[in-house]
CSV table of C-alpha atoms in Angstrom, one decimal:
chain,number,residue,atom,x,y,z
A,1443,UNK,CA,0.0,0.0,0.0
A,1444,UNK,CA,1.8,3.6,-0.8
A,1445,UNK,CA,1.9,6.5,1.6
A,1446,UNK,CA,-0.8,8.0,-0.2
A,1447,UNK,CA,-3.6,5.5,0.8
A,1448,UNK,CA,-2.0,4.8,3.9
A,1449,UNK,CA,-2.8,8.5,4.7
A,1450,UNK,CA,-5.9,8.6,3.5
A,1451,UNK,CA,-6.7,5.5,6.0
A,1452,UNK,CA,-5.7,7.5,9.1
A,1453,UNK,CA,-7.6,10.6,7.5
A,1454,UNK,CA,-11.4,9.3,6.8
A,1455,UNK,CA,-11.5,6.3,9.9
A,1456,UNK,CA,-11.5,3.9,7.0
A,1457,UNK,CA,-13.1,0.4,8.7
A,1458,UNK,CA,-10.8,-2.1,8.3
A,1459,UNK,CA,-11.5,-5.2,6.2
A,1460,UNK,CA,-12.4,-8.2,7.5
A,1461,UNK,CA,-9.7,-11.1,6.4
A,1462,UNK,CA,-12.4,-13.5,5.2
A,1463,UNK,CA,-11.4,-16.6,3.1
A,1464,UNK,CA,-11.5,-17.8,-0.1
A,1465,UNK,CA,-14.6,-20.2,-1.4
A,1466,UNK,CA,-14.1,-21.1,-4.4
A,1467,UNK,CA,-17.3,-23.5,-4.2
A,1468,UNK,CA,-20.6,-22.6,-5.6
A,1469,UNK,CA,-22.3,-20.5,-3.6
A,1470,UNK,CA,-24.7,-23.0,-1.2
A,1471,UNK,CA,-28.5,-22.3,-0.9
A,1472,UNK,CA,-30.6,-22.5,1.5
A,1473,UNK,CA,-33.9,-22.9,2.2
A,1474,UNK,CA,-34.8,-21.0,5.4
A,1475,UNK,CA,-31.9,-18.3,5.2
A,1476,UNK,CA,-28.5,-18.9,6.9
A,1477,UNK,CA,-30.3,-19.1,10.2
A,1478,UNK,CA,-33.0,-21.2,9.9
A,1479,UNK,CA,-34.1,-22.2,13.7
A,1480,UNK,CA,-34.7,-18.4,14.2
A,1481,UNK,CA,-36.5,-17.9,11.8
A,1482,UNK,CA,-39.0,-20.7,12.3
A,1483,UNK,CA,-38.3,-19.4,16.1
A,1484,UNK,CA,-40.0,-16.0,15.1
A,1485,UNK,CA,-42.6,-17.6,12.8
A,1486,UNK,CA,-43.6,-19.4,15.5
A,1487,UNK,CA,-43.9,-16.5,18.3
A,1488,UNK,CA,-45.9,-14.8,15.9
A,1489,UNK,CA,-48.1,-17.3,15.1
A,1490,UNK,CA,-48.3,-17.6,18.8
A,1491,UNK,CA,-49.7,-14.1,18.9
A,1492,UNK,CA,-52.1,-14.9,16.6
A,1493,UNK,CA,-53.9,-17.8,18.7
A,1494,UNK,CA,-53.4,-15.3,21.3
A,1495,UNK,CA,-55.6,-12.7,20.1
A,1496,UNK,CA,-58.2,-15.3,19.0
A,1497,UNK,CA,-58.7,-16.3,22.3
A,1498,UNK,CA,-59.2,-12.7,23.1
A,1499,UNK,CA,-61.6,-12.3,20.9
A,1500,UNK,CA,-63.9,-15.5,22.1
A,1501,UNK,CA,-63.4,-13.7,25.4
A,1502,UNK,CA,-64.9,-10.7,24.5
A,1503,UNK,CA,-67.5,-12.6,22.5
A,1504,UNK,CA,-66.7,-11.1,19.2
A,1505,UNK,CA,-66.0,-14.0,16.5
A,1506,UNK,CA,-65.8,-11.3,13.7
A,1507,UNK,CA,-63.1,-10.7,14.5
A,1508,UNK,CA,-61.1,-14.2,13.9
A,1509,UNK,CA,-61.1,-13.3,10.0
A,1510,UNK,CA,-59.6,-9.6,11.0
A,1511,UNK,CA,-56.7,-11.3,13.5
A,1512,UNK,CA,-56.2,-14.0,10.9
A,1513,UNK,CA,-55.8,-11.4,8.0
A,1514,UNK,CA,-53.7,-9.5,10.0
A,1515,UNK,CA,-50.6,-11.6,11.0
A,1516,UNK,CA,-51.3,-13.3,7.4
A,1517,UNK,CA,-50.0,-10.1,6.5
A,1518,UNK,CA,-47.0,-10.0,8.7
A,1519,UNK,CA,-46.0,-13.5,8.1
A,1520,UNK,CA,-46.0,-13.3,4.5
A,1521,UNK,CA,-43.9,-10.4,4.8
A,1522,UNK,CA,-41.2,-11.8,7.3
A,1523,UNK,CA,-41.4,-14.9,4.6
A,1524,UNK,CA,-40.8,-12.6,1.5
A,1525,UNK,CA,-38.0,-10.8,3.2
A,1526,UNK,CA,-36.5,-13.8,4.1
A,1527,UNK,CA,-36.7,-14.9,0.7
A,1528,UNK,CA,-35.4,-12.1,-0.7
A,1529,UNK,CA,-32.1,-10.2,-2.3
A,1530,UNK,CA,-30.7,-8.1,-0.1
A,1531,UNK,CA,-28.7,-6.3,-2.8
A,1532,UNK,CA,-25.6,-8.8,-3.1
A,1533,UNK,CA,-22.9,-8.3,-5.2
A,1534,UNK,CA,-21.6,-11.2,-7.3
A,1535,UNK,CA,-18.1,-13.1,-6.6
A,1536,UNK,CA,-15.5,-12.2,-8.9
A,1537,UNK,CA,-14.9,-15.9,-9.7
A,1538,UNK,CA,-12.1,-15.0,-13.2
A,1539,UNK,CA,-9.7,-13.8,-11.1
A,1540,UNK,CA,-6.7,-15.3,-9.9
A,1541,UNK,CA,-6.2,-16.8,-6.8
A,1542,UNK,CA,-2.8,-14.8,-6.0
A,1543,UNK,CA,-5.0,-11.7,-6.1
A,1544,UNK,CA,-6.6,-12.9,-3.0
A,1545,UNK,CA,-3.8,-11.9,-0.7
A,1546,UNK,CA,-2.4,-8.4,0.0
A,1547,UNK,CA,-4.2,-6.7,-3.2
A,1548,UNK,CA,-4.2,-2.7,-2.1
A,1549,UNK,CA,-6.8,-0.7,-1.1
A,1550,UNK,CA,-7.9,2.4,-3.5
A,1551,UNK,CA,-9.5,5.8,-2.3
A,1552,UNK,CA,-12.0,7.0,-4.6
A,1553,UNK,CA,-14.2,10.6,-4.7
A,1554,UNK,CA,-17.5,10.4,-3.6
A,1555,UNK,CA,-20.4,12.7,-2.4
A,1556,UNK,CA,-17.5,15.4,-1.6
A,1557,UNK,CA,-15.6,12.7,0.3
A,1558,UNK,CA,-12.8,10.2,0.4
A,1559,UNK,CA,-13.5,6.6,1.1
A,1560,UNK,CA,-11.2,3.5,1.0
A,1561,UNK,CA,-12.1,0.5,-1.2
A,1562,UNK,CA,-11.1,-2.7,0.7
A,1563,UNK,CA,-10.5,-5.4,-1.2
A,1564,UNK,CA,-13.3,-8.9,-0.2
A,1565,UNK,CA,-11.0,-11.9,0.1
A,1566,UNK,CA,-13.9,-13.9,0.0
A,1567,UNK,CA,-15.8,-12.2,-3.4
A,1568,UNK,CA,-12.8,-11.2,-4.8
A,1569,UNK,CA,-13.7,-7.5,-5.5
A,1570,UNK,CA,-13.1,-3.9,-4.3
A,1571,UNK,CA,-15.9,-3.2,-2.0
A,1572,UNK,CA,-17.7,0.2,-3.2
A,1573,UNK,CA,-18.8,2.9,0.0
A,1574,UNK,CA,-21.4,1.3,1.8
A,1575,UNK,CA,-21.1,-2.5,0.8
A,1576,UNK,CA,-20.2,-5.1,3.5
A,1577,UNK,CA,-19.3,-8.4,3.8
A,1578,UNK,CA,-21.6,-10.8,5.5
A,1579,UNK,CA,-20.0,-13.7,7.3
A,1580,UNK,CA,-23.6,-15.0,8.0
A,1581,UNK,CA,-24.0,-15.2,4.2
A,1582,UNK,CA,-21.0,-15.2,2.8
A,1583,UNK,CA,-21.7,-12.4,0.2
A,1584,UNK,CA,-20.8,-9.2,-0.2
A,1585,UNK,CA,-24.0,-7.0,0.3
A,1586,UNK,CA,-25.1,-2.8,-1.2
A,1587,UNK,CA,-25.9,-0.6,1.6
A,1588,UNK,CA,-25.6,-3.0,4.1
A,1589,UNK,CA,-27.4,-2.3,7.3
A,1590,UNK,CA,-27.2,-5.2,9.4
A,1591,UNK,CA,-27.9,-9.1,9.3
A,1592,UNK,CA,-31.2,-9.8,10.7
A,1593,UNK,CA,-30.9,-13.4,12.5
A,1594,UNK,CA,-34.5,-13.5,12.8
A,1595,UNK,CA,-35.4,-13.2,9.4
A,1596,UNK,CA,-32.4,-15.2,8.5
A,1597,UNK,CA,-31.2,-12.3,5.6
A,1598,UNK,CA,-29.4,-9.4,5.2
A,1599,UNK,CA,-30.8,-6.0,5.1
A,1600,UNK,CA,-29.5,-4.1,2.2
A,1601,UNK,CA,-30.4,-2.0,-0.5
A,1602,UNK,CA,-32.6,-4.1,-2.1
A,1603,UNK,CA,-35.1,-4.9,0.9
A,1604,UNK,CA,-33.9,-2.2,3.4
A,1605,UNK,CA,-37.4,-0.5,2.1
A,1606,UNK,CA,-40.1,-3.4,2.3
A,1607,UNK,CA,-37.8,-4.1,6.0
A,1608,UNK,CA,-38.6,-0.3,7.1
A,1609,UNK,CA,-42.4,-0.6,6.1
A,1610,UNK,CA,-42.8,-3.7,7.6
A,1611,UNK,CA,-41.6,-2.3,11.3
A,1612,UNK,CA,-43.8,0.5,10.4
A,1613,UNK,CA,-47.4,-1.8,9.6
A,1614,UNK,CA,-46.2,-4.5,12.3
A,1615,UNK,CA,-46.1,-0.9,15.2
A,1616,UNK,CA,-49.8,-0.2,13.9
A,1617,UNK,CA,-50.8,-3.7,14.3
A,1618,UNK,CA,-49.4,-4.3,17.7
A,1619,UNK,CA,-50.8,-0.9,18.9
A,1620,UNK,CA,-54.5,-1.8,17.8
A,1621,UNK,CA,-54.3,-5.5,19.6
A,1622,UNK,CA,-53.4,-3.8,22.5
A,1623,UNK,CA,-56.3,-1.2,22.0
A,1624,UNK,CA,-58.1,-4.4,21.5
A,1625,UNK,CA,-56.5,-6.6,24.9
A,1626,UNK,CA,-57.3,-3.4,27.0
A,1627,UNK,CA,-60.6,-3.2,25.8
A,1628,UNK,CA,-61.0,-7.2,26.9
A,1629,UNK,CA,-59.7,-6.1,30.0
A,1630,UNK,CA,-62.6,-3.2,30.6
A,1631,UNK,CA,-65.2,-5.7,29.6
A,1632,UNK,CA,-64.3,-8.7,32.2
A,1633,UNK,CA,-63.9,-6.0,34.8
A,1634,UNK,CA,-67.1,-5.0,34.4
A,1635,UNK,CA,-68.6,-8.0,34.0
A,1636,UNK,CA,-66.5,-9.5,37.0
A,1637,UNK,CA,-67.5,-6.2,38.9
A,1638,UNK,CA,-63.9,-6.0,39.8
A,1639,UNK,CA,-63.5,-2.4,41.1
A,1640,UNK,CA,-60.4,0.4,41.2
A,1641,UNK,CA,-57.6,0.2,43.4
A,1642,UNK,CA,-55.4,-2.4,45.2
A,1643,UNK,CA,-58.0,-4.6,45.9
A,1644,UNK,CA,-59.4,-4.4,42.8
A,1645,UNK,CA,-56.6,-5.0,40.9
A,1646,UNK,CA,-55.5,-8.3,43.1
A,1647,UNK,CA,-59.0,-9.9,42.2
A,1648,UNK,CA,-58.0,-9.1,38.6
A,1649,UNK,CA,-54.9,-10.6,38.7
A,1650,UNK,CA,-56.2,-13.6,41.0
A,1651,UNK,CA,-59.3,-14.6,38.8
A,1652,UNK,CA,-57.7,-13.5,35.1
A,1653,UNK,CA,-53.9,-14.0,36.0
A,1654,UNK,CA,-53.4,-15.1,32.0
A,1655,UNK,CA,-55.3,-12.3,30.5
A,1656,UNK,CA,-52.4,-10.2,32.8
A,1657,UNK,CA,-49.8,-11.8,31.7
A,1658,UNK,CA,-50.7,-11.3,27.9
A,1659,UNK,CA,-51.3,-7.8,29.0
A,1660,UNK,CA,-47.6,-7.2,29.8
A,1661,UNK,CA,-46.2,-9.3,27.0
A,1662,UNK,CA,-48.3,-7.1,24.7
A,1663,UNK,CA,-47.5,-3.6,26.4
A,1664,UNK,CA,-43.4,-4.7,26.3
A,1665,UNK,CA,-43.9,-6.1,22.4
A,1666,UNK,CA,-45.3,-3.3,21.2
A,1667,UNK,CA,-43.0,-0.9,22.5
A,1668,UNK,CA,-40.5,-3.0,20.9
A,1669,UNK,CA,-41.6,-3.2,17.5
A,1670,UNK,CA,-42.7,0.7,18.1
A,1671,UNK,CA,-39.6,1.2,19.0
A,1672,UNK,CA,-37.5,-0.7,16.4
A,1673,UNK,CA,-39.7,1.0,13.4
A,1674,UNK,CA,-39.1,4.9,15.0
A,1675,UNK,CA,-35.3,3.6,15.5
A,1676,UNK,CA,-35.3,3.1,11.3
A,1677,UNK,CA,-37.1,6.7,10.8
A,1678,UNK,CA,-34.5,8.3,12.6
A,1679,UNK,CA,-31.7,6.4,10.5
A,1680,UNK,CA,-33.9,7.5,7.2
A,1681,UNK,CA,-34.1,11.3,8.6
A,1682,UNK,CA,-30.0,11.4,8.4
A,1683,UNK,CA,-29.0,8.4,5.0
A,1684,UNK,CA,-27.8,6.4,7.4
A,1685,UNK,CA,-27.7,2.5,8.1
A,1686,UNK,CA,-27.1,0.8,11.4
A,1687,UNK,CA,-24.5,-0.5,10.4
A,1688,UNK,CA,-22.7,3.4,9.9
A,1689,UNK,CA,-24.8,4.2,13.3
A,1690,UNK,CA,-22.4,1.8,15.3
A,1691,UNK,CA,-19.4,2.1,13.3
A,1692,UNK,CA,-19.1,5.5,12.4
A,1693,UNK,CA,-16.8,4.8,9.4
A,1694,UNK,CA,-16.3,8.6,8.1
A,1695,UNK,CA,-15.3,11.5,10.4
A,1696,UNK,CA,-17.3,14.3,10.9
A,1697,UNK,CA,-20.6,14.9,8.6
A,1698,UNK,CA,-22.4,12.0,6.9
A,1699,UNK,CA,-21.1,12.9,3.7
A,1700,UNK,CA,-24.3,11.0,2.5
A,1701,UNK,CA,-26.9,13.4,4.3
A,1702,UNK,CA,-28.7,15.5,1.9
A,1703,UNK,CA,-31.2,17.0,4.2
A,1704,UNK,CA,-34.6,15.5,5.4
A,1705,UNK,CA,-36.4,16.1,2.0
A,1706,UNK,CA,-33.5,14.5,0.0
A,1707,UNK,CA,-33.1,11.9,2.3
A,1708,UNK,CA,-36.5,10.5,2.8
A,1709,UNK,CA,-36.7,11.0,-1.2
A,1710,UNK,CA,-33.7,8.8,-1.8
A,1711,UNK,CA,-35.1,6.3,0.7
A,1712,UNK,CA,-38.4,5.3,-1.3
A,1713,UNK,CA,-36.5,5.6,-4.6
A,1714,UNK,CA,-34.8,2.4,-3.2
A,1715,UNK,CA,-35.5,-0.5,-6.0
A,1716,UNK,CA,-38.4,-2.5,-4.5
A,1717,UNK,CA,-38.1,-6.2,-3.5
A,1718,UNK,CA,-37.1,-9.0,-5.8
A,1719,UNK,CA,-36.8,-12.9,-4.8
A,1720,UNK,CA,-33.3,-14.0,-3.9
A,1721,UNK,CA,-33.7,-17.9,-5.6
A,1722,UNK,CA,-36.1,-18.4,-8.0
């Protein structure tokens, strides 16, 4: 590497790459994702939820509302399934070049968005890895605009589902919010009908006679503060062009040299191409 580059590493807070290895065997499939138990893990707390809210709904009596619970997380399970079966934005394996290249080959500084960064060269892919492209080690590719590996969807989150991933924390908060509308609502209803009144007292014969309907209170309140949380945690990262995975490293000093301003950014974040299938 010449003094040049060498400089510009110490300058810009270039992150270091990642020695990788070499894999010169075609690229493996799978089925599920790299993590496959959690993902059926989370497809099966969800589904979980969803017998939990039917039974809400027999106790409050109201069997119209099976189809609308059932609609509901069909919604968010076809999503979590789509994302998992999706292209994160990886970049393909340069698989002409020699295998002396793998070793030692020199990182480059290009110009960009008024900025400097430092290409590292992949080990594993075999290419110069353009700003804001990471390698995976969960799967073994190199991915666009990486943000982070999601072990429960068993994927990446890149530039090519970063967008259905943000809006489905975003329909997944407004779900969780009305089923707790919906639990608290149960809650009012076998008060009433169990004349249980306010204070301590009350709210020991509660928890005595309905001790499950509690507990799926508080599981509900801390889940939906969760996913509340997760989807406003994304806004913020739209707000500034900025992927977790930039939020925890910081791999430029000073100004995201990728920040346009709000307008700009939240414009650049829905002209993100829209999903496509990773195997077909």
């Amino acid at each position: 590497m010449d003094t040049a580059v060498e400089d510009d590493v110490t300058a810009y807070h270039a992150i270091p790459s990642e020695p990788g290895w070499v894999d010169d065997e075609i690229e493996e499939k799978y089925s599920l994702g790299p993590n496959p138990k959690a993902f059926s893990l989370a497809v099966a707390v969800i589904t979980a939820e969803w017998i939990q809210m039917l039974w809400i709904a027999k106790l409050m009596d109201k069997p119209k509302y099976y189809l609308l619970f059932s609609t509901m997380f069909l919604v968010v399970l076809t999503t979590m399934v789509l994302l998992n079966m999706s292209n994160p934005g990886v970049i393909d394996k340069d698989i002409d070049l020699e295998l002396y290249r793998a070793e030692g080959a020199p990182a480059t500084a290009i110009e960009l968005h008024n900025g400097r960064f430092i290409q590292r060269w992949c080990v594993t892919c075999r290419i110069y890895k353009p700003p804001r492209v990471k390698h995976c080690y969960e799967c073994r590719r190199c991915v666009e605009r990486f943000d982070h590996h999601c072990q429960w969807l068993s994927n990446c989150i890149g530039k090519h589902n970063y967008k259905m991933f943000v809006n489905f924390w975003l329909c997944y908060g407004l779900i969780e919010s009305y089923l707790l509308y919906f639990i608290l609502r149960c809650i009012k209803k076998v008060s009433l009908v169990g004349r249980v009144g306010k204070g301590g007292g009350g709210l020991k014969v509660f928890a005595s006679n309905h001790t499950i309907l509690l507990i799926v209170t508080v599981i509900a309140c801390l889940r939906t503060l969760l996913v509340i949380y997760n989807a406003l945690c994304n806004v913020y990262l739209i707000s500034k062009n900025m992927t977790y995975y930039e939020y925890l490293t910081r791999p430029y000093q000073g100004r995201n040299p990728f920040d346009e301003g709000l307008y700009n950014n939240i414009k650049e974040f829905w002209s993100l191409p829209n999903l496509d299938i990773r195997y077909a």
